[in-house]
Amino acid sequence: MQKSRPKHLDLPKIRLPIPGFVSILHRVSGAVLFLALPAVLFLLDGSLRSSTQFEDFRSFIAHPVIKLGLIGLLWAYLHHACAGIRFLFLDIHKGVDLHTARLTAKVVMFVSLALTVMIGGVLW
């Protein structure tokens, strides 16, 4: 029996469900956190060396573009943590049915964005 499969996939037309977005964003946020870790550690190390360098650090992170980047890192951390908890439950076969999986994916997206707005608003 021969199946007729498409010769190419039109990726923009494929509709990815929300659990798929959560999974992809979990991987992306992990990669972003991993790649940003050396820069963040360098900045924090410099801020602890002397009071002069601490003031330089404060003036550096006062720039709005840097603040947006740090809020992006905050979102990456919060999304990665929330999605990681969700995936731990999926690993022990809790919430694997379709309705629950979609609901928990929506909860992860909402909670990570809400926490980012709340914490980012306080830190801005």
PDB file of N, CA, C and O in Angstrom, residues 90 93-103:
ATOM      1  N   LEU A  90       4.291  16.052  32.946  1.00  0.00           N
ATOM      2  CA  LEU A  90       4.053  15.210  31.774  1.00  0.00           C
ATOM      3  C   LEU A  90       4.943  13.968  31.806  1.00  0.00           C
ATOM      4  O   LEU A  90       4.523  12.896  31.363  1.00  0.00           O
ATOM      5  N   HIS A  93       3.396  11.278  33.613  1.00  0.00           N
ATOM      6  CA  HIS A  93       2.104  10.964  32.985  1.00  0.00           C
ATOM      7  C   HIS A  93       0.923  11.617  33.681  1.00  0.00           C
ATOM      8  O   HIS A  93      -0.158  11.035  33.784  1.00  0.00           O
ATOM      9  N   LYS A  94       1.117  12.828  34.143  1.00  0.00           N
ATOM     10  CA  LYS A  94       0.025  13.628  34.705  1.00  0.00           C
ATOM     11  C   LYS A  94      -0.287  14.752  33.724  1.00  0.00           C
ATOM     12  O   LYS A  94       0.580  15.512  33.348  1.00  0.00           O
ATOM     13  N   GLY A  95      -1.530  14.834  33.310  1.00  0.00           N
ATOM     14  CA  GLY A  95      -1.941  15.891  32.394  1.00  0.00           C
ATOM     15  C   GLY A  95      -1.608  15.618  30.945  1.00  0.00           C
ATOM     16  O   GLY A  95      -1.382  16.551  30.182  1.00  0.00           O
ATOM     17  N   VAL A  96      -1.586  14.353  30.549  1.00  0.00           N
ATOM     18  CA  VAL A  96      -1.221  14.035  29.170  1.00  0.00           C
ATOM     19  C   VAL A  96      -2.421  13.973  28.230  1.00  0.00           C
ATOM     20  O   VAL A  96      -2.241  13.944  27.010  1.00  0.00           O
ATOM     21  N   ASP A  97      -3.640  13.958  28.790  1.00  0.00           N
ATOM     22  CA  ASP A  97      -4.784  13.949  27.882  1.00  0.00           C
ATOM     23  C   ASP A  97      -4.893  15.310  27.195  1.00  0.00           C
ATOM     24  O   ASP A  97      -4.386  16.313  27.678  1.00  0.00           O
ATOM     25  N   LEU A  98      -5.536  15.330  26.064  1.00  0.00           N
ATOM     26  CA  LEU A  98      -5.524  16.496  25.180  1.00  0.00           C
ATOM     27  C   LEU A  98      -6.046  17.755  25.868  1.00  0.00           C
ATOM     28  O   LEU A  98      -5.421  18.816  25.796  1.00  0.00           O
ATOM     29  N   HIS A  99      -7.173  17.653  26.544  1.00  0.00           N
ATOM     30  CA  HIS A  99      -7.767  18.839  27.177  1.00  0.00           C
ATOM     31  C   HIS A  99      -6.840  19.398  28.253  1.00  0.00           C
ATOM     32  O   HIS A  99      -6.603  20.618  28.308  1.00  0.00           O
ATOM     33  N   THR A 100      -6.312  18.556  29.106  1.00  0.00           N
ATOM     34  CA  THR A 100      -5.438  19.017  30.185  1.00  0.00           C
ATOM     35  C   THR A 100      -4.125  19.557  29.645  1.00  0.00           C
ATOM     36  O   THR A 100      -3.595  20.557  30.154  1.00  0.00           O
ATOM     37  N   ALA A 101      -3.584  18.918  28.613  1.00  0.00           N
ATOM     38  CA  ALA A 101      -2.328  19.387  28.033  1.00  0.00           C
ATOM     39  C   ALA A 101      -2.494  20.789  27.445  1.00  0.00           C
ATOM     40  O   ALA A 101      -1.620  21.644  27.614  1.00  0.00           O
ATOM     41  N   ARG A 102      -3.598  21.015  26.775  1.00  0.00           N
ATOM     42  CA  ARG A 102      -3.842  22.350  26.218  1.00  0.00           C
ATOM     43  C   ARG A 102      -4.080  23.377  27.316  1.00  0.00           C
ATOM     44  O   ARG A 102      -3.593  24.513  27.236  1.00  0.00           O
ATOM     45  N   LEU A 103      -4.805  22.967  28.360  1.00  0.00           N
ATOM     46  CA  LEU A 103      -5.070  23.883  29.466  1.00  0.00           C
ATOM     47  C   LEU A 103      -3.778  24.261  30.190  1.00  0.00           C
ATOM     48  O   LEU A 103      -3.533  25.445  30.463  1.00  0.00           O
TER      49      LEU A 103
END
